[in-house]
CSV table of C-alpha atoms in Angstrom, one decimal:
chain,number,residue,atom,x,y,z
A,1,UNK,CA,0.0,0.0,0.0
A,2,UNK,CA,1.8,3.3,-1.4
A,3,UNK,CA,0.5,6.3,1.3
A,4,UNK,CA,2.9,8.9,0.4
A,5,UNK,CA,4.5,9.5,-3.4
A,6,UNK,CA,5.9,13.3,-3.8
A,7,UNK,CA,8.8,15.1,-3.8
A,8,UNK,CA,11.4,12.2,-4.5
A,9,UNK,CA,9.8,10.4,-1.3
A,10,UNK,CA,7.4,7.4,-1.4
A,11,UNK,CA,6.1,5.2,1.4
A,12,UNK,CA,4.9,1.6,1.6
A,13,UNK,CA,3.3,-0.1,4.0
A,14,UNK,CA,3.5,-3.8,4.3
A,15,UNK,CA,1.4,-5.2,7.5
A,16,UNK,CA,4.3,-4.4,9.9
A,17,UNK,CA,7.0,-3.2,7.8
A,18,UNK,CA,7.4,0.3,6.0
A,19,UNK,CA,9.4,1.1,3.6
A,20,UNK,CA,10.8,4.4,2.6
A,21,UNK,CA,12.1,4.9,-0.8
A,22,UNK,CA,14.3,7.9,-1.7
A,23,UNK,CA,13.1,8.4,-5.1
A,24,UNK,CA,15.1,10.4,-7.2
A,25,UNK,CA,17.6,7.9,-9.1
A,26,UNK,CA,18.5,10.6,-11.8
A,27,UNK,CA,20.1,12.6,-9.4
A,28,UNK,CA,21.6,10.5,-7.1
A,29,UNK,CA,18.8,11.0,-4.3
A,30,UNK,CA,19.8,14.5,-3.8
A,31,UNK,CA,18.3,16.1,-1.2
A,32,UNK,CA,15.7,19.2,-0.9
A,33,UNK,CA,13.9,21.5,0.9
A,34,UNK,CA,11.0,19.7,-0.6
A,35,UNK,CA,11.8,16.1,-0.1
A,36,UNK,CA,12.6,17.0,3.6
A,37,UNK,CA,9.2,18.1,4.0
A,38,UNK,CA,7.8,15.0,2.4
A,39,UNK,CA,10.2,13.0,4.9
A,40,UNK,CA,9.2,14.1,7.7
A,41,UNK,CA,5.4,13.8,6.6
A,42,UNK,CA,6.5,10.3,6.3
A,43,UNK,CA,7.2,9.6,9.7
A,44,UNK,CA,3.6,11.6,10.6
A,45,UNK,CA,1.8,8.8,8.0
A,46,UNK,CA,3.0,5.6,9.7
A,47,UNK,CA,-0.2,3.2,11.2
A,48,UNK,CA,-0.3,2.3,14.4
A,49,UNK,CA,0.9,-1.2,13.9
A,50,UNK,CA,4.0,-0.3,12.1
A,51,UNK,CA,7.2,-1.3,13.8
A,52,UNK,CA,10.0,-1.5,11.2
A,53,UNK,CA,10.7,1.6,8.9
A,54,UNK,CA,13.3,0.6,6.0
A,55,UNK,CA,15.3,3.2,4.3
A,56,UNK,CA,16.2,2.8,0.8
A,57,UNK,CA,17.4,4.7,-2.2
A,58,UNK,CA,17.0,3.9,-5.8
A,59,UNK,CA,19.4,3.7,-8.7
A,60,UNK,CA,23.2,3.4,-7.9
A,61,UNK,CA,23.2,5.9,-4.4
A,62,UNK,CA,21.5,6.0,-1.1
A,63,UNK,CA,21.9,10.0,-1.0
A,64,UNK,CA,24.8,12.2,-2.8
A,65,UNK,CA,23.7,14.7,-0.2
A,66,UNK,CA,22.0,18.2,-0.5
A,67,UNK,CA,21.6,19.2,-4.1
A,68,UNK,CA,24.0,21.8,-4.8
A,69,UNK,CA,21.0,24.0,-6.2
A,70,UNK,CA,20.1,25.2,-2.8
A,71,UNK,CA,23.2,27.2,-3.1
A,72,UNK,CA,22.5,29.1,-6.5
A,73,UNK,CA,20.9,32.5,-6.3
A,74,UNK,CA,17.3,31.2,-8.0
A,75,UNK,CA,17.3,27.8,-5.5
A,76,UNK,CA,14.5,25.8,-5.8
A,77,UNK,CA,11.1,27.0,-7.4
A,78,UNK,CA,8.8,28.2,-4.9
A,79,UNK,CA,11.9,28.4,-2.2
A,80,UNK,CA,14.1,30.6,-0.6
A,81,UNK,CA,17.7,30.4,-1.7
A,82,UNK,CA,20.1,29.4,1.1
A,83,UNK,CA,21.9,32.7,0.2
A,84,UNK,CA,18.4,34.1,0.6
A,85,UNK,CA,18.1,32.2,4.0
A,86,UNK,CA,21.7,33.9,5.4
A,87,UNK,CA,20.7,37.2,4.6
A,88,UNK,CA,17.3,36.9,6.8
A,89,UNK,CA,17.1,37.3,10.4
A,90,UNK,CA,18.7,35.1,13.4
A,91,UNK,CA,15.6,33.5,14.5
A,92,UNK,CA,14.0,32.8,11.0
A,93,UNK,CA,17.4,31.3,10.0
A,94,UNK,CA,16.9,28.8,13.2
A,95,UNK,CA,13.5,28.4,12.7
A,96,UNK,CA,14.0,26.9,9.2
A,97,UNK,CA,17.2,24.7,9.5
A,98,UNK,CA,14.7,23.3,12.6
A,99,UNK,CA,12.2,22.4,10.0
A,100,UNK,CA,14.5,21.1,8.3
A,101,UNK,CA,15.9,18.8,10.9
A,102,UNK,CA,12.3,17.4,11.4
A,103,UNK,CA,13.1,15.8,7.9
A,104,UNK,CA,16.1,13.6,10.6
A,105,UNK,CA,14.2,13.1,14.2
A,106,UNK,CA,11.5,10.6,13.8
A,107,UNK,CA,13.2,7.6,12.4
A,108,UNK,CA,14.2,6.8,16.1
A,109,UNK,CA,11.3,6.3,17.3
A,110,UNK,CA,11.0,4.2,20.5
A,111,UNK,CA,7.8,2.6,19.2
A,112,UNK,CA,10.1,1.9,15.7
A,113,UNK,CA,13.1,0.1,14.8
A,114,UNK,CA,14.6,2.1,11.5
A,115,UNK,CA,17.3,0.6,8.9
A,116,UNK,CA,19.2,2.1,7.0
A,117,UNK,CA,20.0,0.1,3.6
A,118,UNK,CA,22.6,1.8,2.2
A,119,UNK,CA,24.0,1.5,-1.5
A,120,UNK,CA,27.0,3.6,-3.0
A,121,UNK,CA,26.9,7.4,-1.8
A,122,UNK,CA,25.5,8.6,1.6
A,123,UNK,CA,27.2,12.1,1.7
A,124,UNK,CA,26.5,15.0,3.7
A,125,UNK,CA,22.7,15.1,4.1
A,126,UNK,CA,22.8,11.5,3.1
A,127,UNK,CA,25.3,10.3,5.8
A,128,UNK,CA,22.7,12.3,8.0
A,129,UNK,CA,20.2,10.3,7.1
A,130,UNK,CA,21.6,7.0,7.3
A,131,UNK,CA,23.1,8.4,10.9
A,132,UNK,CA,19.1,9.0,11.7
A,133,UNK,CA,18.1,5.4,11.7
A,134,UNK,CA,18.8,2.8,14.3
A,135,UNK,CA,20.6,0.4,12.1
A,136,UNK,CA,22.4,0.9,8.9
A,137,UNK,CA,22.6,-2.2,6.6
A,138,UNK,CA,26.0,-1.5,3.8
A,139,UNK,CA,26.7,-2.5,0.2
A,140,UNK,CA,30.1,-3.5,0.0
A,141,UNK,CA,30.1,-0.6,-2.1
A,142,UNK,CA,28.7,2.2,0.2
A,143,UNK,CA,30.8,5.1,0.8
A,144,UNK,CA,30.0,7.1,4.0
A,145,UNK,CA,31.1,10.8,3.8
A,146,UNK,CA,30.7,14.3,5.7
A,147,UNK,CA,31.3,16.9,3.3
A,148,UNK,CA,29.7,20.0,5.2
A,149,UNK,CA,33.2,21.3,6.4
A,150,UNK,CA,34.5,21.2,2.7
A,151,UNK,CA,32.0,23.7,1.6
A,152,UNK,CA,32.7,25.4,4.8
A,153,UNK,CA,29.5,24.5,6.8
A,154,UNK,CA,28.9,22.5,9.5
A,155,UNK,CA,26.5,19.4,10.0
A,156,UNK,CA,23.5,20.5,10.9
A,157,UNK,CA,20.7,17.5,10.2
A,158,UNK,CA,20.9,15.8,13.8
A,159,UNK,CA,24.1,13.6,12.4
A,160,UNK,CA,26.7,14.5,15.0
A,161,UNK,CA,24.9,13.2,18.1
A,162,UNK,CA,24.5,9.2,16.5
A,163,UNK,CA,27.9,9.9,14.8
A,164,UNK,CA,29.8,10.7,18.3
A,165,UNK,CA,27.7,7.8,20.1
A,166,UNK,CA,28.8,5.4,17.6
A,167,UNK,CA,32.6,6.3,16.8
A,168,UNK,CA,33.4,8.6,19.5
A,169,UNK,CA,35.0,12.2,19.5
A,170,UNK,CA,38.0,11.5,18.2
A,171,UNK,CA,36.6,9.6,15.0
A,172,UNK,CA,33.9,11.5,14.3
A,173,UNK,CA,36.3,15.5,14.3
A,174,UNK,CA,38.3,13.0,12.0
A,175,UNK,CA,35.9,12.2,9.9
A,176,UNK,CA,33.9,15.5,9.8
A,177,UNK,CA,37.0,17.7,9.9
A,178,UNK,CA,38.4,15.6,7.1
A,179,UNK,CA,35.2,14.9,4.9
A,180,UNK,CA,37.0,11.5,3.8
A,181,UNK,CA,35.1,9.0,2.4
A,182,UNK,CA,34.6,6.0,4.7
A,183,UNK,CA,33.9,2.8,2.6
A,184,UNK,CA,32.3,0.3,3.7
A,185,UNK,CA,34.6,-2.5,5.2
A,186,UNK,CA,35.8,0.3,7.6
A,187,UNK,CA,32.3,1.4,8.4
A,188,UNK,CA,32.1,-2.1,9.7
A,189,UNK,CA,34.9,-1.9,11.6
A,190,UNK,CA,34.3,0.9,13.7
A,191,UNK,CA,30.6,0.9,14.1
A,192,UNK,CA,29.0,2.9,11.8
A,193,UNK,CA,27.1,-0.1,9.4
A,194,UNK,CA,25.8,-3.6,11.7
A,195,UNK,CA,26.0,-5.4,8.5
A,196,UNK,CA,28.4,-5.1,5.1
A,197,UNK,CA,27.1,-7.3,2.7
A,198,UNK,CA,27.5,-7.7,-1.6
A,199,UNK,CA,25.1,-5.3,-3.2
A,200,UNK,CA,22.8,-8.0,-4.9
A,201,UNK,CA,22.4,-9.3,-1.4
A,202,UNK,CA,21.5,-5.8,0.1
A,203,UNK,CA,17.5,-6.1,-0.2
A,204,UNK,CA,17.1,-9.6,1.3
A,205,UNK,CA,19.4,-9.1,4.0
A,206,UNK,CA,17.5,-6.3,4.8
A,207,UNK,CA,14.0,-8.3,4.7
A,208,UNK,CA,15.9,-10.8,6.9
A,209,UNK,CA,17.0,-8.2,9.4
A,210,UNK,CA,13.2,-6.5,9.8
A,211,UNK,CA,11.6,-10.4,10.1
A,212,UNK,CA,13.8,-11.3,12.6
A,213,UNK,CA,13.0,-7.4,14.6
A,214,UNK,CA,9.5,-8.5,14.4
A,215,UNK,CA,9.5,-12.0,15.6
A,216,UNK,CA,9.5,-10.3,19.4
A,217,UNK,CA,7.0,-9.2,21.0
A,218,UNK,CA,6.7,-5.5,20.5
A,219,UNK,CA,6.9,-4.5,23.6
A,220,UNK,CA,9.7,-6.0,24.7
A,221,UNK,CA,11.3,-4.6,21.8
A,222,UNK,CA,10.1,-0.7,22.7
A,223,UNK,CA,11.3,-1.3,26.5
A,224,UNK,CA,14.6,-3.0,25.8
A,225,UNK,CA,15.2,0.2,23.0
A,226,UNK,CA,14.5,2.6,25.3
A,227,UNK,CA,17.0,1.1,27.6
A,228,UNK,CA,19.8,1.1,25.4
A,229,UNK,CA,18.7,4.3,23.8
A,230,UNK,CA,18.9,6.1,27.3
A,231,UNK,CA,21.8,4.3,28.9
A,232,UNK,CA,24.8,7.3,28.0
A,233,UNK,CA,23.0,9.6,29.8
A,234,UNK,CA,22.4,7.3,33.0
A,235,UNK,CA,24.8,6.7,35.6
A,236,UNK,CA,25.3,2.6,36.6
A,237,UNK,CA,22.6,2.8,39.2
A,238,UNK,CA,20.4,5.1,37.1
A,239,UNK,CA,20.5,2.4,34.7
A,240,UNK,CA,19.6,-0.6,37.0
A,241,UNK,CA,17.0,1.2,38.1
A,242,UNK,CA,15.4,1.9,34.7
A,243,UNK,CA,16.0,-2.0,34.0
A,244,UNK,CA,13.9,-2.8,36.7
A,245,UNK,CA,11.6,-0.7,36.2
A,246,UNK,CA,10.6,-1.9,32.6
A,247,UNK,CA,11.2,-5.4,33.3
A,248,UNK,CA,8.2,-5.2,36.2
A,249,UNK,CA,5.9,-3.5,33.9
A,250,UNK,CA,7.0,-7.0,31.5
A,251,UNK,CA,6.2,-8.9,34.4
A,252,UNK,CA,2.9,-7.3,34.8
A,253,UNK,CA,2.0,-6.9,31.2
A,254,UNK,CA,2.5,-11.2,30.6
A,255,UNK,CA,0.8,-11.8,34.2
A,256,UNK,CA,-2.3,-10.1,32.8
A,257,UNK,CA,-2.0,-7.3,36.1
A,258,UNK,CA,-2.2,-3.5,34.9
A,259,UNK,CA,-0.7,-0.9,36.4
């Protein structure tokens, strides 16, 4: 069932599994104003009963990043120019890269388990993106990359936090500072993909990945993520408390005893 088709975005629904498609082959999946809008109306579309959101792109890239178009004097038809956007006041400035980043913040979800399945490019916006979802599922031919400081910008779609959590400081001012191109076999290696895989293999590992996510029960699944997904900023006895905490709501919830 197709619920959402616009803007280089379109959204499937399968019983329990969504897919996301990033729909614009011809350029690489480069990314918009637009198609963030239709991303984050995405994540506003899902049913209730949804608990896996796959990310995919067609054609030979996940994401070459931001189209460089944003950064002509005309933009995009029917937007403001991001030379338009510097010239404008403080608080509209912040107001719009927030809008944005709405495009980034939903894929995680604690209701939702998101993978990323990630083919060629992800650059800039597109490492972002990849960075937004929970898992991230690599061609052997993927090539992650942070390209903002090149053009002398920063990353600004929510990618440092997940970037940080999963390679630490160090590796992440290396790879951001840099804007290197990390390929896949080392994306592996230091935590950025779960799984490296041949690219004819890409799809069905992914299918595999998202039936074995659902054979849990759901809750189980929402509790134990919002464990882990909490645990940095806990201290050790913060933590064992929140453990106990959702494993006697389990306890209740299989004895048949509400709250």
């Amino acid at each position: 069932m197709t619920l959402l088709d616009k803007h280089g975005v379109r959204l499937t629904v399968d019983d329990a599994i969504a897919t996301v498609t990033l729909a614009n082959a011809a350029k690489r999946n480069a990314q918009s104003p637009a198609m963030w809008r239709a991303l984050a109306e995405a994540g506003t579309l899902l049913p209730g009963n949804v608990r896996i959101v796959v990310l995919r792109g067609e054609g030979k890239s996940f994401s070459a990043g931001l189209d460089r178009q944003a950064f002509t004097p005309e933009g995009f038809d029917g937007e403001p120019s991001f030379l338009d956007l510097a010239r404008g006041a403080d608080e509209a400035l912040d107001a719009t890269i927030a809008e944005y980043q709405e495009a980034f913040t939903w894929w995680r979800r604690t209701d939702l388990v998101s993978i990323a399945a990630v083919q060629g490019h992800a650059i800039g916006a597109g490492f972002q993106l990849a960075l937004a979802c929970d898992l991230r599922v690599a061609a052997e031919d993927a090539q992650f990359a942070m390209r903002e400081t090149s053009l002398g910008l920063v990353p600004d779609l929510t990618g440092t936090h997940p970037l940080v959590g999963l390679v630490g400081y160090a590796r992440a001012l290396e790879i951001c500072a840099t804007g290197r191109f990390v390929h896949a076999d080392e994306a592996a290696r230091i935590g950025l993909a779960n799984l490296v895989v041949p690219g004819d293999e890409l799809d069905a590992t992914v299918a595999d990945l998202a039936a074995a996510l659902t054979a849990a029960p759901r809750d189980a699944v929402i509790e134990t993520k919002a464990l882990l997904a909490g645990a940095a900023g806990r201290t050790y006895e913060e933590q064992r408390r929140a453990e106990r905490a959702a494993q006697a709501r389990r306890l209740r919830d299989l004895a048949g005893i509400g709250d």
